[in-house]
GROMACS .gro file of C-alpha atoms in nm:
model
  385
    1MET     CA    1  -2.439  -1.848  -0.857
    2LYS     CA    2  -2.236  -1.613  -0.636
    3LYS     CA    3  -2.402  -1.316  -0.474
    4VAL     CA    4  -2.220  -0.985  -0.504
    5ILE     CA    5  -2.249  -0.639  -0.357
    6LEU     CA    6  -2.238  -0.357  -0.609
    7ILE     CA    7  -2.161  -0.017  -0.458
    8ILE     CA    8  -2.209   0.296  -0.665
    9ILE     CA    9  -2.112   0.638  -0.530
   10ALA     CA   10  -2.276   0.910  -0.737
   11VAL     CA   11  -2.201   1.274  -0.659
   12ILE     CA   12  -2.403   1.563  -0.794
   13VAL     CA   13  -2.272   1.917  -0.761
   14ALA     CA   14  -2.524   2.133  -0.943
   15GLY     CA   15  -2.784   2.391  -0.855
   16GLY     CA   16  -2.671   2.404  -0.492
   17ILE     CA   17  -2.773   2.043  -0.430
   18GLY     CA   18  -2.554   1.779  -0.275
   19VAL     CA   19  -2.666   1.418  -0.298
   20TYR     CA   20  -2.497   1.079  -0.276
   21PHE     CA   21  -2.643   0.736  -0.329
   22ILE     CA   22  -2.536   0.391  -0.217
   23PHE     CA   23  -2.675   0.098  -0.416
   24LYS     CA   24  -2.613  -0.256  -0.294
   25LYS     CA   25  -2.764  -0.429  -0.594
   26PRO     CA   26  -2.798  -0.333  -0.962
   27VAL     CA   27  -3.072  -0.073  -0.988
   28ALA     CA   28  -3.213   0.088  -1.302
   29PRO     CA   29  -3.066   0.440  -1.300
   30LYS     CA   30  -3.293   0.742  -1.291
   31PRO     CA   31  -3.134   1.023  -1.493
   32ILE     CA   32  -3.065   1.334  -1.287
   33THR     CA   33  -2.800   1.539  -1.464
   34ALA     CA   34  -2.606   1.276  -1.656
   35SER     CA   35  -2.628   0.927  -1.799
   36VAL     CA   36  -2.371   0.694  -1.642
   37THR     CA   37  -2.279   0.344  -1.751
   38VAL     CA   38  -2.129   0.098  -1.502
   39ASP     CA   39  -1.974  -0.205  -1.671
   40ALA     CA   40  -1.976  -0.483  -1.411
   41SER     CA   41  -1.789  -0.712  -1.651
   42GLN     CA   42  -1.476  -0.494  -1.656
   43SER     CA   43  -1.292  -0.491  -1.324
   44LEU     CA   44  -1.003  -0.245  -1.293
   45GLY     CA   45  -0.858  -0.418  -0.988
   46LYS     CA   46  -0.900  -0.349  -0.618
   47PHE     CA   47  -0.905   0.003  -0.486
   48SER     CA   48  -0.587   0.100  -0.304
   49PRO     CA   49  -0.647   0.080   0.073
   50TYR     CA   50  -0.466   0.412   0.106
   51LEU     CA   51  -0.750   0.598  -0.068
   52PHE     CA   52  -0.944   0.569   0.257
   53GLY     CA   53  -0.719   0.783   0.475
   54TYR     CA   54  -0.750   1.080   0.709
   55ALA     CA   55  -0.523   1.305   0.911
   56GLY     CA   56  -0.455   1.255   1.279
   57SER     CA   57  -0.543   1.498   1.553
   58PRO     CA   58  -0.280   1.740   1.685
   59LYS     CA   59  -0.305   1.533   2.004
   60THR     CA   60  -0.307   1.159   2.062
   61VAL     CA   61  -0.647   1.049   1.939
   62THR     CA   62  -0.900   0.922   2.188
   63ASP     CA   63  -1.067   0.581   2.191
   64GLU     CA   64  -1.390   0.757   2.096
   65SER     CA   65  -1.225   0.914   1.791
   66ILE     CA   66  -1.085   0.578   1.678
   67LYS     CA   67  -1.427   0.414   1.714
   68LEU     CA   68  -1.582   0.694   1.509
   69ALA     CA   69  -1.315   0.659   1.239
   70ARG     CA   70  -1.370   0.285   1.228
   71SER     CA   71  -1.746   0.334   1.192
   72ALA     CA   72  -1.674   0.562   0.897
   73GLY     CA   73  -1.464   0.291   0.731
   74TYR     CA   74  -1.125   0.464   0.729
   75LYS     CA   75  -0.820   0.243   0.665
   76LEU     CA   76  -0.523   0.478   0.711
   77MET     CA   77  -0.431   0.759   0.952
   78LEU     CA   78  -0.143   1.003   0.919
   79ILE     CA   79   0.050   1.035   1.245
   80SER     CA   80   0.350   1.243   1.347
   81THR     CA   81   0.686   1.079   1.422
   82LYS     CA   82   0.991   1.231   1.590
   83ILE     CA   83   1.339   1.077   1.597
   84GLY     CA   84   1.554   1.349   1.750
   85ASP     CA   85   1.734   1.661   1.631
   86GLY     CA   86   1.931   1.486   1.356
   87THR     CA   87   2.248   1.463   1.559
   88ASN     CA   88   2.141   1.170   1.775
   89CYS     CA   89   1.851   0.927   1.808
   90ASP     CA   90   1.598   0.971   2.086
   91ASP     CA   91   1.446   0.632   2.173
   92SER     CA   92   1.170   0.790   2.381
   93LEU     CA   93   1.049   0.984   2.076
   94ILE     CA   94   1.076   0.685   1.845
   95THR     CA   95   0.847   0.477   2.067
   96ALA     CA   96   0.612   0.760   2.167
   97ALA     CA   97   0.334   0.661   1.924
   98ASP     CA   98   0.342   0.287   1.998
   99ALA     CA   99   0.015   0.271   2.195
  100GLN     CA  100  -0.169   0.476   1.933
  101ILE     CA  101  -0.042   0.258   1.648
  102ASP     CA  102  -0.155  -0.054   1.836
  103ASP     CA  103  -0.502   0.091   1.904
  104LEU     CA  104  -0.544   0.189   1.540
  105LEU     CA  105  -0.438  -0.155   1.414
  106LYS     CA  106  -0.692  -0.319   1.644
  107ALA     CA  107  -0.956  -0.101   1.476
  108GLY     CA  108  -0.838  -0.207   1.129
  109ILE     CA  109  -0.665   0.124   1.058
  110GLU     CA  110  -0.301   0.144   0.946
  111SER     CA  111  -0.072   0.426   1.057
  112MET     CA  112   0.139   0.634   0.817
  113PRO     CA  113   0.419   0.800   1.018
  114LEU     CA  114   0.528   1.144   0.898
  115PHE     CA  115   0.901   1.215   0.928
  116ASP     CA  116   0.932   1.592   0.903
  117PRO     CA  117   1.288   1.724   0.914
  118LEU     CA  118   1.258   2.103   0.927
  119LYS     CA  119   1.578   2.151   0.729
  120LYS     CA  120   1.869   1.953   0.586
  121PRO     CA  121   2.041   1.770   0.876
  122ALA     CA  122   2.401   1.865   0.942
  123ASN     CA  123   2.506   1.501   0.913
  124LEU     CA  124   2.302   1.288   0.675
  125ASP     CA  125   2.472   0.966   0.785
  126VAL     CA  126   2.363   1.019   1.144
  127TYR     CA  127   2.017   1.115   1.025
  128ALA     CA  128   1.991   0.798   0.814
  129THR     CA  129   2.097   0.585   1.110
  130CYS     CA  130   1.817   0.734   1.321
  131VAL     CA  131   1.563   0.688   1.041
  132LYS     CA  132   1.665   0.323   1.002
  133LYS     CA  133   1.633   0.262   1.374
  134ALA     CA  134   1.287   0.421   1.386
  135GLY     CA  135   1.182   0.250   1.064
  136LYS     CA  136   1.281  -0.093   1.195
  137HIS     CA  137   1.085  -0.036   1.516
  138LEU     CA  138   0.773   0.086   1.332
  139PHE     CA  139   0.791  -0.182   1.063
  140ASP     CA  140   0.804  -0.450   1.332
  141LYS     CA  141   0.483  -0.299   1.470
  142GLY     CA  142   0.308  -0.344   1.137
  143VAL     CA  143   0.368  -0.007   0.971
  144LYS     CA  144   0.400  -0.048   0.594
  145ILE     CA  145   0.400   0.307   0.456
  146PHE     CA  146   0.603   0.614   0.556
  147ARG     CA  147   0.577   0.980   0.453
  148PHE     CA  148   0.862   1.227   0.409
  149THR     CA  149   0.824   1.590   0.521
  150ASN     CA  150   0.562   1.859   0.457
  151GLU     CA  151   0.574   2.123   0.182
  152PRO     CA  152   0.953   2.164   0.169
  153ASP     CA  153   0.914   2.393  -0.135
  154GLY     CA  154   0.719   2.647   0.070
  155SER     CA  155   0.901   2.968   0.161
  156TRP     CA  156   0.733   2.957   0.503
  157THR     CA  157   0.945   2.657   0.605
  158ASP     CA  158   1.298   2.653   0.751
  159TRP     CA  159   1.441   2.467   0.451
  160GLY     CA  160   1.553   2.791   0.282
  161LYS     CA  161   1.902   2.938   0.325
  162ASN     CA  162   1.743   3.247   0.480
  163LYS     CA  163   1.407   3.304   0.644
  164GLY     CA  164   1.134   3.356   0.385
  165GLU     CA  165   1.337   3.205   0.097
  166GLN     CA  166   1.239   2.895  -0.096
  167SER     CA  167   1.450   2.588  -0.033
  168ASP     CA  168   1.708   2.439  -0.266
  169PRO     CA  169   1.540   2.128  -0.415
  170VAL     CA  170   1.874   1.947  -0.414
  171ASP     CA  171   1.906   1.991  -0.036
  172VAL     CA  172   1.559   1.841   0.007
  173ALA     CA  173   1.634   1.562  -0.242
  174GLN     CA  174   1.956   1.467  -0.066
  175THR     CA  175   1.778   1.452   0.270
  176TYR     CA  176   1.500   1.248   0.113
  177GLU     CA  177   1.763   1.015  -0.038
  178ALA     CA  178   1.912   0.942   0.303
  179TRP     CA  179   1.563   0.887   0.448
  180ALA     CA  180   1.427   0.664   0.170
  181LYS     CA  181   1.734   0.445   0.135
  182ALA     CA  182   1.747   0.396   0.512
  183LEU     CA  183   1.388   0.273   0.519
  184LYS     CA  184   1.432   0.048   0.215
  185SER     CA  185   1.733  -0.108   0.389
  186VAL     CA  186   1.496  -0.219   0.667
  187ASP     CA  187   1.269  -0.401   0.421
  188LYS     CA  188   1.225  -0.360   0.047
  189SER     CA  189   0.846  -0.387   0.081
  190ILE     CA  190   0.824  -0.059   0.275
  191ILE     CA  191   0.636   0.208   0.078
  192VAL     CA  192   0.813   0.546   0.076
  193GLU     CA  193   0.587   0.843   0.006
  194GLY     CA  194   0.655   1.216  -0.029
  195PRO     CA  195   0.769   1.487  -0.045
  196ALA     CA  196   0.424   1.650   0.001
  197ILE     CA  197   0.485   1.936  -0.240
  198MET     CA  198   0.297   2.262  -0.174
  199THR     CA  199   0.296   2.397  -0.531
  200LEU     CA  200   0.300   2.146  -0.816
  201THR     CA  201   0.253   2.384  -1.109
  202ASN     CA  202   0.313   2.743  -1.212
  203GLU     CA  203   0.094   2.883  -1.490
  204GLY     CA  204  -0.019   2.536  -1.591
  205GLN     CA  205   0.332   2.392  -1.614
  206MET     CA  206   0.525   2.169  -1.376
  207ALA     CA  207   0.709   2.393  -1.126
  208ASP     CA  208   1.086   2.415  -1.173
  209TRP     CA  209   1.139   2.318  -0.808
  210VAL     CA  210   0.954   1.990  -0.865
  211LYS     CA  211   1.142   1.919  -1.187
  212LYS     CA  212   1.479   1.966  -1.013
  213PHE     CA  213   1.375   1.747  -0.721
  214LEU     CA  214   1.261   1.462  -0.946
  215SER     CA  215   1.565   1.502  -1.171
  216TYR     CA  216   1.797   1.448  -0.875
  217LEU     CA  217   1.607   1.134  -0.777
  218GLY     CA  218   1.628   1.001  -1.131
  219GLU     CA  219   2.000   1.076  -1.170
  220HIS     CA  220   2.091   0.914  -0.837
  221ASN     CA  221   1.848   0.621  -0.853
  222VAL     CA  222   1.667   0.727  -0.535
  223PRO     CA  223   1.358   0.514  -0.458
  224LEU     CA  224   1.018   0.686  -0.457
  225ASP     CA  225   0.704   0.474  -0.451
  226ILE     CA  226   0.433   0.741  -0.417
  227PHE     CA  227   0.494   1.100  -0.524
  228SER     CA  228   0.270   1.335  -0.326
  229PHE     CA  229   0.162   1.696  -0.337
  230HIS     CA  230  -0.114   1.914  -0.192
  231ILE     CA  231  -0.405   2.096  -0.346
  232TYR     CA  232  -0.671   2.339  -0.228
  233SER     CA  233  -0.920   2.445  -0.490
  234SER     CA  234  -1.284   2.546  -0.519
  235SER     CA  235  -1.308   2.372  -0.857
  236PRO     CA  236  -1.343   1.991  -0.884
  237TYR     CA  237  -1.178   2.018  -1.227
  238GLN     CA  238  -0.845   2.115  -1.067
  239TYR     CA  239  -0.838   1.775  -0.897
  240TYR     CA  240  -0.828   1.624  -1.245
  241LYS     CA  241  -0.600   1.876  -1.414
  242GLN     CA  242  -0.323   1.888  -1.153
  243PHE     CA  243  -0.294   1.512  -1.129
  244ASN     CA  244  -0.302   1.474  -1.505
  245ILE     CA  245   0.008   1.698  -1.523
  246ALA     CA  246   0.179   1.502  -1.245
  247LYS     CA  247   0.105   1.169  -1.412
  248LYS     CA  248   0.264   1.280  -1.738
  249GLU     CA  249   0.577   1.413  -1.565
  250LEU     CA  250   0.627   1.097  -1.359
  251GLN     CA  251   0.636   0.881  -1.670
  252LYS     CA  252   0.995   1.002  -1.713
  253TYR     CA  253   1.107   0.834  -1.391
  254LYS     CA  254   1.111   0.460  -1.323
  255ILE     CA  255   1.247   0.491  -0.972
  256SER     CA  256   0.998   0.292  -0.766
  257PRO     CA  257   1.126  -0.054  -0.666
  258LEU     CA  258   0.764  -0.157  -0.616
  259TYR     CA  259   0.581   0.001  -0.912
  260GLY     CA  260   0.841   0.116  -1.165
  261VAL     CA  261   0.692   0.459  -1.233
  262PRO     CA  262   0.593   0.615  -0.898
  263LYS     CA  263   0.226   0.623  -0.810
  264ILE     CA  264   0.055   0.950  -0.716
  265GLY     CA  265  -0.077   1.054  -0.375
  266ASN     CA  266  -0.243   1.359  -0.226
  267ASP     CA  267  -0.161   1.375   0.143
  268GLU     CA  268  -0.326   1.713   0.211
  269TRP     CA  269  -0.628   1.843   0.027
  270LEU     CA  270  -0.958   2.017   0.077
  271MET     CA  271  -1.227   2.176  -0.136
  272LYS     CA  272  -1.160   2.546  -0.080
  273LEU     CA  273  -1.451   2.734   0.075
  274GLY     CA  274  -1.435   3.073   0.240
  275ASP     CA  275  -1.100   3.185   0.383
  276LEU     CA  276  -0.918   2.876   0.509
  277TRP     CA  277  -0.647   3.066   0.692
  278SER     CA  278  -0.825   3.355   0.867
  279GLY     CA  279  -0.952   3.147   1.157
  280GLY     CA  280  -1.308   3.243   1.077
  281TYR     CA  281  -1.582   2.980   1.054
  282SER     CA  282  -1.716   2.917   0.703
  283GLU     CA  283  -2.065   2.765   0.725
  284GLY     CA  284  -2.023   2.643   0.368
  285PHE     CA  285  -1.834   2.342   0.505
  286ASP     CA  286  -2.149   2.234   0.688
  287MET     CA  287  -2.352   2.213   0.365
  288THR     CA  288  -2.435   1.904   0.164
  289LEU     CA  289  -2.292   2.081  -0.142
  290ALA     CA  290  -1.949   2.085   0.025
  291ALA     CA  291  -1.974   1.714   0.104
  292SER     CA  292  -2.054   1.633  -0.258
  293ALA     CA  293  -1.782   1.864  -0.386
  294GLN     CA  294  -1.519   1.688  -0.171
  295LEU     CA  295  -1.610   1.348  -0.315
  296ASN     CA  296  -1.623   1.491  -0.667
  297GLY     CA  297  -1.263   1.608  -0.627
  298LEU     CA  298  -1.156   1.272  -0.484
  299ILE     CA  299  -1.319   1.080  -0.770
  300ASN     CA  300  -1.143   1.306  -1.020
  301MET     CA  301  -0.809   1.231  -0.853
  302ILE     CA  302  -0.871   0.858  -0.865
  303GLU     CA  303  -0.956   0.886  -1.234
  304GLU     CA  304  -0.603   1.020  -1.286
  305GLY     CA  305  -0.435   0.739  -1.094
  306VAL     CA  306  -0.420   0.863  -0.735
  307VAL     CA  307  -0.367   0.574  -0.490
  308LEU     CA  308  -0.343   0.768  -0.163
  309SER     CA  309  -0.572   1.033  -0.016
  310ILE     CA  310  -0.537   1.221   0.313
  311PRO     CA  311  -0.799   1.498   0.335
  312THR     CA  312  -0.715   1.788   0.565
  313PHE     CA  313  -0.925   1.672   0.853
  314GLY     CA  314  -0.921   1.430   1.142
  315ILE     CA  315  -1.202   1.245   1.311
  316ASN     CA  316  -1.173   1.438   1.635
  317THR     CA  317  -1.390   1.439   1.946
  318GLU     CA  318  -1.164   1.644   2.171
  319LYS     CA  319  -1.345   1.966   2.261
  320ASP     CA  320  -1.036   2.187   2.251
  321VAL     CA  321  -0.952   2.093   1.891
  322LEU     CA  322  -1.302   2.027   1.767
  323CYS     CA  323  -1.452   2.353   1.649
  324HIS     CA  324  -1.308   2.403   1.302
  325ASP     CA  325  -1.526   2.450   0.997
  326PHE     CA  326  -1.341   2.200   0.777
  327LEU     CA  327  -1.374   1.908   1.020
  328PRO     CA  328  -1.643   1.643   0.961
  329ILE     CA  329  -1.760   1.666   1.323
  330SER     CA  330  -1.944   1.984   1.429
  331CYS     CA  331  -1.865   2.207   1.725
  332SER     CA  332  -2.146   2.032   1.915
  333GLY     CA  333  -1.996   1.689   1.843
  334LYS     CA  334  -2.243   1.587   1.572
  335ALA     CA  335  -2.144   1.438   1.236
  336LYS     CA  336  -2.175   1.674   0.939
  337PRO     CA  337  -2.285   1.575   0.586
  338VAL     CA  338  -1.920   1.535   0.483
  339PHE     CA  339  -1.877   1.264   0.749
  340TYR     CA  340  -2.156   1.057   0.596
  341ALA     CA  341  -2.034   1.126   0.242
  342PHE     CA  342  -1.691   0.979   0.321
  343GLN     CA  343  -1.855   0.697   0.515
  344ALA     CA  344  -2.036   0.609   0.193
  345PHE     CA  345  -1.721   0.638  -0.018
  346ASN     CA  346  -1.521   0.425   0.225
  347GLN     CA  347  -1.751   0.131   0.155
  348LEU     CA  348  -1.550   0.092  -0.166
  349ALA     CA  349  -1.259  -0.043   0.039
  350GLU     CA  350  -1.178  -0.404  -0.051
  351THR     CA  351  -1.398  -0.391  -0.362
  352ASN     CA  352  -1.294  -0.427  -0.725
  353ARG     CA  353  -1.328  -0.103  -0.916
  354LEU     CA  354  -1.554  -0.113  -1.221
  355LYS     CA  355  -1.527   0.073  -1.548
  356ILE     CA  356  -1.759   0.374  -1.567
  357SER     CA  357  -1.843   0.624  -1.838
  358GLY     CA  358  -2.045   0.944  -1.810
  359THR     CA  359  -1.857   1.152  -1.552
  360ASP     CA  360  -1.815   1.516  -1.659
  361ARG     CA  361  -1.561   1.597  -1.382
  362MET     CA  362  -1.740   1.918  -1.280
  363ASN     CA  363  -2.110   1.868  -1.207
  364PHE     CA  364  -2.138   1.494  -1.184
  365ALA     CA  365  -1.896   1.224  -1.076
  366THR     CA  366  -1.946   0.858  -1.001
  367ILE     CA  367  -1.733   0.562  -0.903
  368SER     CA  368  -1.823   0.199  -0.840
  369GLY     CA  369  -1.688  -0.118  -0.685
  370ILE     CA  370  -1.804  -0.476  -0.659
  371LYS     CA  371  -1.723  -0.760  -0.421
  372GLU     CA  372  -1.849  -1.104  -0.334
  373ALA     CA  373  -2.128  -1.097  -0.079
  374SER     CA  374  -2.097  -1.274   0.253
  375GLY     CA  375  -2.466  -1.252   0.350
  376GLU     CA  376  -2.794  -1.083   0.266
  377THR     CA  377  -2.736  -0.825  -0.010
  378ASN     CA  378  -3.086  -0.739  -0.122
  379HIS     CA  379  -3.067  -0.379  -0.007
  380CYS     CA  380  -3.075  -0.038  -0.170
  381TYR     CA  381  -2.994   0.279   0.020
  382PRO     CA  382  -3.065   0.605  -0.159
  383VAL     CA  383  -2.950   0.879   0.077
  384LYS     CA  384  -3.042   1.244   0.035
  385LEU     CA  385  -2.875   1.490   0.273
   0.00000   0.00000   0.00000
């Protein structure tokens, strides 16, 4: 009889309490706020490795940061990639992240390079040539997934015709087309992800900008494997609702060479506490409630089909970039509750997801995975923060 490890992540967000549990063998549940059923006979397939991602530091990450990320079980890190100004290729920029990519791979962490053109290049053919050159170099180094741009629908970007104006979605789509087709010409297995939309919906409906962008891709047979957008919300329910809307819209487009209908990703997200943009420090991020709320939102996203997650934080140890309230490491260099919460969640990597019933999406969320054991498994770790 094979031994297995059963991991259950249960998140409670009620009455100001934040708790998570890790079980490594079937344990009779003790009702807290909900009754949850885990069906170990119904596997839903392996969790996507890209659910266990995080954002890179503004600077090249240190060895200490990589070791900390590895200890937390992360599998993917978003990194920045430059290729030049769009009129020529700069080899020194293309190879600039090589050492970091190698160090991450040694730690079992994949890199996801972000190509971020600030506006539509003057010559898309030249731009595509540079993308292909960079993509070939990075693919040969083991990079499998690439991200296109950052919030091109935002009026704060330079994509608009005039400063402060929203971009034309067709301009962005045409630039994305050149980028995606260039990468797919390197190898068809490359995963193209983007465009990291800032605003998915308006008044509960899919935003017109998004509709026009996707329509162009559909009409011109442009490959898109993972459609991504961003969300900041104080309500875990929004992490269900927004992705439910996206999932329904994407059913219209079978434009992924790998999946048919594109999968969904969230490559920038955070449970909204305090004022994120004032520069002030919100102590709410240091609470166990915040840690539980983050996982609740992530579980809700997974329930709606999300296969990629990049929370808005890095695992940073550099003192000059360290002291931000939303980071999982405190100003004094100590791990916060949210660090341990994601460390628990990341144990689901390489497990088979199990069918669960009983999540209410607001106050209680749970997710579970199972895998064959390679050693002693007779352990149970209830953890209260």
